Amino acid sequence: MTQKPIEELLKLLQLILPIHGALIMVAKRTSVVAPEVVAALPEGFVIPDALVQQAIQTPQRLSESRAGQSEIVLTVAGPRQIVVLGVRQANLELTPIHEQVLHAVAQQAAHLIEQDHHEQLLQQKLSRANDLVEELEFIRRADRELSSRLDPDRVVSYTLDWALRRTMADAGLVIVLERMSKRLILKEYAGIRDLSRVRKLLQAEPFSVEAGVLTALFQSGKAQVADIDNDAAAFPPALNHAKRQLLVPMISHKRAIGVIWLESKQTTRFDQDAVDFVNRVASMAAVALDNAQLFEQAEQLADDMALIYNGGRTIAASLEWEAAVQTIAQGLALAIKGAGAVLFHYDPATQTARQVASYGVSGEVAARAKQQGMVWQVARLPGVMEAIQNNRLVSIEAKHASPAEEAWLAEWQVPLVAVVPLTAQGNTIGLAVLLRNPPATEFIASETFIAESLATHAAAVLRQTLLYSEVRELEKIKSEMIRMASHDLRSPIANINGYLTLVELDLEGQAPPGVAEYLQAIRRSIDRMDELVEGMLALEQVEGRRHHETELFALDDLVRAVLDDQSVAARLKAQLLTRTLDGEAVQVRGVRLQVQQVIVNLVNNAIKYTPHEGQIHVTLRLVQDQGRVHIEVKDNGLGIPENRQARLFERFYRAKQPGTEEISGTGLGLSLVKTIVERHHGQVYFESQEGQGSLFGFWLPVAASAKLSPASLG
């Protein structure tokens, strides 16, 4: 840049002084390299090196005469360099003016060279500033792109693309730590045609953050630049003929996320600026990738919870044993992709598992899975026993299995199974075996979580199913006993009643003193026994049948009919029986006879426990905003002591108190009322004060529409 002005300066010197040649040289103050010629006239003109070196070492004017010519050397020392002016002229003595001219030219040349140096520095700084601005803009765009992405694949793709463009690397790849399995996997690559080397590296055991080939890199947290041919720390190259390698760990919150791996065929690549840039991109990518993985994990957990919820609903769809075990197998198989499920009932006493259901198995295995009742000796299978003893999922893989387990897997024709114990209240009652269909892949953490969660739910359902089966069996026995007892009691009661009637007819008007009272006592006892048998049969009919055909009917019509029937009993005791029916034409859905029995029982109780000339009021009212209709029976009778109110709805319980000794009853009426009302999805309530009377009521849901189709009541 300064050559032309200095050449002009030398030409001007030739015009002023009788010289044959001239040159300007520059020597670095701290360099031992020979001075560099900036300009020379004529071209190729030189001054002896010895004279130049001497002038540089002893800054002064030196001259040397030879063959009728003189060679003169002047030096001007600057802050960073020494400018040398050399001329050749006829062997004449220099005048002071000539020396001033030479010094002026040397000073001007030094000034021009120093000015050029400053301009070059300024250009370098401007260029560096432009590079920094461009890099900052690049990083800003990268940060914006990365922070707006919650897709791990997009984050990795952007990261590798920017790293390759900025460093001008020939190839690159990104290895990412899989959050769930804690293993490093190849996520993205570019510029590599043959992945065999990478796959070989990835398949090396172990290849993880804690113990693997990249452990030192993650532990240091620093980028590593290596010459592949000369550096022992270099990793096996992924690119053929690669010469230089840059590995930058991606760290977020002191946790390894992955690594950016770049390679170049040139040994000059990956200077400090490039390393700093990739470090910055790696830091941003690590945070973005960590967030993306967290979001992905949250989505996965949401999906898992949905699977668990749906699987739980499927599993709990039935309390019948055969349907329950089949839905459990189905729920597990559908929740774990690529797996079939076989369910076993486990007997801890014999350590055997009896096959009860299967779902999602095919081929020859399907035929084996359908052989319900097949019994396996669990004690010979260590993995299964481990699952039972530790109450957790255990995977059994053919290549790591015991001989017995290997034979077991061969029978199922699968290389991998997961055994999940079904444990309820500390007892293992079943086993779920998940068959991983080929190609086999290990059960990941999310699948283990789903399987164990569903197994917990399934165990509770199985236990409920077993208890339900036992209760149903007991109910059958109880119902049969009640029917038998009632039938056996009815015959002797009828016989006694018949013979008593004959005795009363024979002794009519002729009974000895006291005999008539004895006969009346017998009659009361027979009536009570008959009432007790009828009450037991009525209660059994309501409880024993889970489903009854229902109908729509008007509740006010039913209340009127009951009150008309009970009015005779009220008049015999001179009682005032009134009613208020605010819910005219209100319809409910249910079993008409059962609801009628409820109203009869409540009104009958009020008549029995209200003294002569008492008052009984029946109210029917509609609570529109709640969709309920209430029926209440209020009396001013004896009332119930507070300490006896808690047991009012127990079977065979009677709240005896002074004044009730002569009142007949079995203690089944209110129990029957409560059972019927709750079967109709309603509720019973009461209020009572001793000596002031009682209020007994219940509510039922109002039918949504008179056009509803008949339904079963359960």
PDB file of N, CA, C and O in Angstrom, residues 469-511:
ATOM      1  N   SER A 469     -66.931 -61.569  44.251  1.00  0.00           N
ATOM      2  CA  SER A 469     -67.361 -62.947  44.000  1.00  0.00           C
ATOM      3  C   SER A 469     -67.734 -63.645  45.306  1.00  0.00           C
ATOM      4  O   SER A 469     -68.744 -64.357  45.384  1.00  0.00           O
ATOM      5  N   GLU A 470     -66.904 -63.412  46.329  1.00  0.00           N
ATOM      6  CA  GLU A 470     -67.196 -64.017  47.631  1.00  0.00           C
ATOM      7  C   GLU A 470     -68.495 -63.466  48.220  1.00  0.00           C
ATOM      8  O   GLU A 470     -69.318 -64.220  48.766  1.00  0.00           O
ATOM      9  N   VAL A 471     -68.674 -62.128  48.107  1.00  0.00           N
ATOM     10  CA  VAL A 471     -69.892 -61.513  48.642  1.00  0.00           C
ATOM     11  C   VAL A 471     -71.123 -62.025  47.901  1.00  0.00           C
ATOM     12  O   VAL A 471     -72.157 -62.322  48.508  1.00  0.00           O
ATOM     13  N   ARG A 472     -71.013 -62.146  46.587  1.00  0.00           N
ATOM     14  CA  ARG A 472     -72.147 -62.651  45.809  1.00  0.00           C
ATOM     15  C   ARG A 472     -72.489 -64.082  46.217  1.00  0.00           C
ATOM     16  O   ARG A 472     -73.660 -64.443  46.316  1.00  0.00           O
ATOM     17  N   GLU A 473     -71.447 -64.861  46.468  1.00  0.00           N
ATOM     18  CA  GLU A 473     -71.692 -66.236  46.897  1.00  0.00           C
ATOM     19  C   GLU A 473     -72.382 -66.259  48.259  1.00  0.00           C
ATOM     20  O   GLU A 473     -73.327 -67.031  48.486  1.00  0.00           O
ATOM     21  N   LEU A 474     -71.889 -65.377  49.151  1.00  0.00           N
ATOM     22  CA  LEU A 474     -72.526 -65.294  50.471  1.00  0.00           C
ATOM     23  C   LEU A 474     -73.956 -64.791  50.368  1.00  0.00           C
ATOM     24  O   LEU A 474     -74.846 -65.236  51.109  1.00  0.00           O
ATOM     25  N   GLU A 475     -74.187 -63.823  49.467  1.00  0.00           N
ATOM     26  CA  GLU A 475     -75.538 -63.313  49.278  1.00  0.00           C
ATOM     27  C   GLU A 475     -76.468 -64.408  48.771  1.00  0.00           C
ATOM     28  O   GLU A 475     -77.630 -64.501  49.173  1.00  0.00           O
ATOM     29  N   LYS A 476     -75.940 -65.232  47.868  1.00  0.00           N
ATOM     30  CA  LYS A 476     -76.750 -66.347  47.369  1.00  0.00           C
ATOM     31  C   LYS A 476     -77.129 -67.291  48.504  1.00  0.00           C
ATOM     32  O   LYS A 476     -78.279 -67.726  48.631  1.00  0.00           O
ATOM     33  N   ILE A 477     -76.111 -67.592  49.347  1.00  0.00           N
ATOM     34  CA  ILE A 477     -76.370 -68.482  50.483  1.00  0.00           C
ATOM     35  C   ILE A 477     -77.387 -67.849  51.432  1.00  0.00           C
ATOM     36  O   ILE A 477     -78.328 -68.498  51.903  1.00  0.00           O
ATOM     37  N   LYS A 478     -77.187 -66.530  51.711  1.00  0.00           N
ATOM     38  CA  LYS A 478     -78.099 -65.826  52.620  1.00  0.00           C
ATOM     39  C   LYS A 478     -79.520 -65.802  52.062  1.00  0.00           C
ATOM     40  O   LYS A 478     -80.494 -66.087  52.765  1.00  0.00           O
ATOM     41  N   SER A 479     -79.644 -65.470  50.765  1.00  0.00           N
ATOM     42  CA  SER A 479     -80.967 -65.415  50.155  1.00  0.00           C
ATOM     43  C   SER A 479     -81.642 -66.775  50.189  1.00  0.00           C
ATOM     44  O   SER A 479     -82.841 -66.884  50.488  1.00  0.00           O
ATOM     45  N   GLU A 480     -80.861 -67.798  49.911  1.00  0.00           N
ATOM     46  CA  GLU A 480     -81.428 -69.142  49.928  1.00  0.00           C
ATOM     47  C   GLU A 480     -81.883 -69.526  51.331  1.00  0.00           C
ATOM     48  O   GLU A 480     -82.953 -70.117  51.524  1.00  0.00           O
ATOM     49  N   MET A 481     -81.059 -69.159  52.316  1.00  0.00           N
ATOM     50  CA  MET A 481     -81.419 -69.464  53.700  1.00  0.00           C
ATOM     51  C   MET A 481     -82.689 -68.713  54.121  1.00  0.00           C
ATOM     52  O   MET A 481     -83.569 -69.267  54.791  1.00  0.00           O
ATOM     53  N   ILE A 482     -82.780 -67.414  53.711  1.00  0.00           N
ATOM     54  CA  ILE A 482     -83.966 -66.633  54.066  1.00  0.00           C
ATOM     55  C   ILE A 482     -85.203 -67.219  53.408  1.00  0.00           C
ATOM     56  O   ILE A 482     -86.269 -67.356  54.029  1.00  0.00           O
ATOM     57  N   ARG A 483     -85.058 -67.594  52.125  1.00  0.00           N
ATOM     58  CA  ARG A 483     -86.213 -68.185  51.444  1.00  0.00           C
ATOM     59  C   ARG A 483     -86.624 -69.507  52.096  1.00  0.00           C
ATOM     60  O   ARG A 483     -87.808 -69.778  52.316  1.00  0.00           O
ATOM     61  N   MET A 484     -85.610 -70.310  52.423  1.00  0.00           N
ATOM     62  CA  MET A 484     -85.920 -71.587  53.066  1.00  0.00           C
ATOM     63  C   MET A 484     -86.553 -71.368  54.439  1.00  0.00           C
ATOM     64  O   MET A 484     -87.553 -72.008  54.802  1.00  0.00           O
ATOM     65  N   ALA A 485     -85.940 -70.459  55.214  1.00  0.00           N
ATOM     66  CA  ALA A 485     -86.455 -70.196  56.561  1.00  0.00           C
ATOM     67  C   ALA A 485     -87.866 -69.630  56.499  1.00  0.00           C
ATOM     68  O   ALA A 485     -88.757 -70.013  57.273  1.00  0.00           O
ATOM     69  N   SER A 486     -88.087 -68.701  55.564  1.00  0.00           N
ATOM     70  CA  SER A 486     -89.412 -68.096  55.448  1.00  0.00           C
ATOM     71  C   SER A 486     -90.445 -69.146  55.053  1.00  0.00           C
ATOM     72  O   SER A 486     -91.566 -69.182  55.574  1.00  0.00           O
ATOM     73  N   HIS A 487     -90.061 -70.002  54.094  1.00  0.00           N
ATOM     74  CA  HIS A 487     -90.981 -71.058  53.668  1.00  0.00           C
ATOM     75  C   HIS A 487     -91.266 -72.012  54.821  1.00  0.00           C
ATOM     76  O   HIS A 487     -92.418 -72.401  55.077  1.00  0.00           O
ATOM     77  N   ASP A 488     -90.199 -72.381  55.564  1.00  0.00           N
ATOM     78  CA  ASP A 488     -90.377 -73.305  56.685  1.00  0.00           C
ATOM     79  C   ASP A 488     -91.175 -72.675  57.820  1.00  0.00           C
ATOM     80  O   ASP A 488     -91.895 -73.377  58.552  1.00  0.00           O
ATOM     81  N   LEU A 489     -91.055 -71.344  57.968  1.00  0.00           N
ATOM     82  CA  LEU A 489     -91.805 -70.667  59.036  1.00  0.00           C
ATOM     83  C   LEU A 489     -93.259 -70.435  58.646  1.00  0.00           C
ATOM     84  O   LEU A 489     -94.156 -70.474  59.493  1.00  0.00           O
ATOM     85  N   ARG A 490     -93.499 -70.185  57.374  1.00  0.00           N
ATOM     86  CA  ARG A 490     -94.860 -69.885  56.939  1.00  0.00           C
ATOM     87  C   ARG A 490     -95.813 -71.062  57.203  1.00  0.00           C
ATOM     88  O   ARG A 490     -96.955 -70.864  57.636  1.00  0.00           O
ATOM     89  N   SER A 491     -95.334 -72.258  56.938  1.00  0.00           N
ATOM     90  CA  SER A 491     -96.212 -73.438  57.118  1.00  0.00           C
ATOM     91  C   SER A 491     -96.642 -73.615  58.568  1.00  0.00           C
ATOM     92  O   SER A 491     -97.849 -73.709  58.855  1.00  0.00           O
ATOM     93  N   PRO A 492     -95.697 -73.646  59.553  1.00  0.00           N
ATOM     94  CA  PRO A 492     -96.159 -73.788  60.943  1.00  0.00           C
ATOM     95  C   PRO A 492     -96.969 -72.591  61.429  1.00  0.00           C
ATOM     96  O   PRO A 492     -97.909 -72.744  62.211  1.00  0.00           O
ATOM     97  N   ILE A 493     -96.620 -71.365  60.939  1.00  0.00           N
ATOM     98  CA  ILE A 493     -97.404 -70.192  61.346  1.00  0.00           C
ATOM     99  C   ILE A 493     -98.839 -70.324  60.834  1.00  0.00           C
ATOM    100  O   ILE A 493     -99.819 -70.047  61.541  1.00  0.00           O
ATOM    101  N   ALA A 494     -98.964 -70.769  59.594  1.00  0.00           N
ATOM    102  CA  ALA A 494    -100.310 -70.965  59.035  1.00  0.00           C
ATOM    103  C   ALA A 494    -101.075 -72.036  59.800  1.00  0.00           C
ATOM    104  O   ALA A 494    -102.285 -71.897  60.072  1.00  0.00           O
ATOM    105  N   ASN A 495    -100.361 -73.107  60.167  1.00  0.00           N
ATOM    106  CA  ASN A 495    -101.014 -74.174  60.938  1.00  0.00           C
ATOM    107  C   ASN A 495    -101.489 -73.662  62.300  1.00  0.00           C
ATOM    108  O   ASN A 495    -102.628 -73.919  62.737  1.00  0.00           O
ATOM    109  N   ILE A 496    -100.556 -72.927  62.975  1.00  0.00           N
ATOM    110  CA  ILE A 496    -100.905 -72.380  64.292  1.00  0.00           C
ATOM    111  C   ILE A 496    -102.084 -71.431  64.168  1.00  0.00           C
ATOM    112  O   ILE A 496    -103.039 -71.459  64.979  1.00  0.00           O
ATOM    113  N   ASN A 497    -102.042 -70.592  63.148  1.00  0.00           N
ATOM    114  CA  ASN A 497    -103.124 -69.629  62.937  1.00  0.00           C
ATOM    115  C   ASN A 497    -104.454 -70.339  62.682  1.00  0.00           C
ATOM    116  O   ASN A 497    -105.516 -69.952  63.192  1.00  0.00           O
ATOM    117  N   GLY A 498    -104.386 -71.420  61.889  1.00  0.00           N
ATOM    118  CA  GLY A 498    -105.618 -72.165  61.600  1.00  0.00           C
ATOM    119  C   GLY A 498    -106.193 -72.826  62.834  1.00  0.00           C
ATOM    120  O   GLY A 498    -107.411 -72.729  63.104  1.00  0.00           O
ATOM    121  N   TYR A 499    -105.325 -73.502  63.591  1.00  0.00           N
ATOM    122  CA  TYR A 499    -105.806 -74.160  64.809  1.00  0.00           C
ATOM    123  C   TYR A 499    -106.303 -73.144  65.829  1.00  0.00           C
ATOM    124  O   TYR A 499    -107.280 -73.381  66.561  1.00  0.00           O
ATOM    125  N   LEU A 500    -105.630 -71.982  65.917  1.00  0.00           N
ATOM    126  CA  LEU A 500    -106.071 -70.947  66.849  1.00  0.00           C
ATOM    127  C   LEU A 500    -107.461 -70.443  66.468  1.00  0.00           C
ATOM    128  O   LEU A 500    -108.321 -70.203  67.342  1.00  0.00           O
ATOM    129  N   THR A 501    -107.680 -70.284  65.197  1.00  0.00           N
ATOM    130  CA  THR A 501    -109.013 -69.849  64.733  1.00  0.00           C
ATOM    131  C   THR A 501    -110.083 -70.863  65.118  1.00  0.00           C
ATOM    132  O   THR A 501    -111.191 -70.506  65.562  1.00  0.00           O
ATOM    133  N   LEU A 502    -109.743 -72.178  64.956  1.00  0.00           N
ATOM    134  CA  LEU A 502    -110.702 -73.224  65.340  1.00  0.00           C
ATOM    135  C   LEU A 502    -111.001 -73.182  66.834  1.00  0.00           C
ATOM    136  O   LEU A 502    -112.159 -73.335  67.267  1.00  0.00           O
ATOM    137  N   VAL A 503    -109.965 -73.011  67.652  1.00  0.00           N
ATOM    138  CA  VAL A 503    -110.151 -72.938  69.112  1.00  0.00           C
ATOM    139  C   VAL A 503    -111.038 -71.755  69.464  1.00  0.00           C
ATOM    140  O   VAL A 503    -111.936 -71.848  70.323  1.00  0.00           O
ATOM    141  N   GLU A 504    -110.768 -70.597  68.803  1.00  0.00           N
ATOM    142  CA  GLU A 504    -111.571 -69.397  69.088  1.00  0.00           C
ATOM    143  C   GLU A 504    -113.036 -69.622  68.717  1.00  0.00           C
ATOM    144  O   GLU A 504    -113.953 -69.188  69.433  1.00  0.00           O
ATOM    145  N   LEU A 505    -113.250 -70.336  67.605  1.00  0.00           N
ATOM    146  CA  LEU A 505    -114.635 -70.617  67.206  1.00  0.00           C
ATOM    147  C   LEU A 505    -115.317 -71.576  68.187  1.00  0.00           C
ATOM    148  O   LEU A 505    -116.501 -71.408  68.531  1.00  0.00           O
ATOM    149  N   ASP A 506    -114.559 -72.592  68.653  1.00  0.00           N
ATOM    150  CA  ASP A 506    -115.139 -73.563  69.606  1.00  0.00           C
ATOM    151  C   ASP A 506    -115.475 -72.915  70.934  1.00  0.00           C
ATOM    152  O   ASP A 506    -116.452 -73.291  71.609  1.00  0.00           O
ATOM    153  N   LEU A 507    -114.628 -71.972  71.361  1.00  0.00           N
ATOM    154  CA  LEU A 507    -114.799 -71.359  72.689  1.00  0.00           C
ATOM    155  C   LEU A 507    -115.525 -70.027  72.623  1.00  0.00           C
ATOM    156  O   LEU A 507    -115.527 -69.278  73.606  1.00  0.00           O
ATOM    157  N   GLU A 508    -116.074 -69.717  71.486  1.00  0.00           N
ATOM    158  CA  GLU A 508    -116.704 -68.403  71.334  1.00  0.00           C
ATOM    159  C   GLU A 508    -117.811 -68.211  72.381  1.00  0.00           C
ATOM    160  O   GLU A 508    -118.778 -68.965  72.437  1.00  0.00           O
ATOM    161  N   GLY A 509    -117.572 -67.261  73.266  1.00  0.00           N
ATOM    162  CA  GLY A 509    -118.524 -66.939  74.334  1.00  0.00           C
ATOM    163  C   GLY A 509    -118.494 -67.899  75.504  1.00  0.00           C
ATOM    164  O   GLY A 509    -119.217 -67.703  76.479  1.00  0.00           O
ATOM    165  N   GLN A 510    -117.697 -68.960  75.441  1.00  0.00           N
ATOM    166  CA  GLN A 510    -117.682 -69.953  76.520  1.00  0.00           C
ATOM    167  C   GLN A 510    -116.281 -70.137  77.116  1.00  0.00           C
ATOM    168  O   GLN A 510    -116.051 -71.101  77.857  1.00  0.00           O
ATOM    169  N   ALA A 511    -115.345 -69.292  76.787  1.00  0.00           N
ATOM    170  CA  ALA A 511    -113.978 -69.446  77.285  1.00  0.00           C
ATOM    171  C   ALA A 511    -113.904 -69.159  78.773  1.00  0.00           C
ATOM    172  O   ALA A 511    -114.511 -68.196  79.259  1.00  0.00           O
TER     173      ALA A 511
END
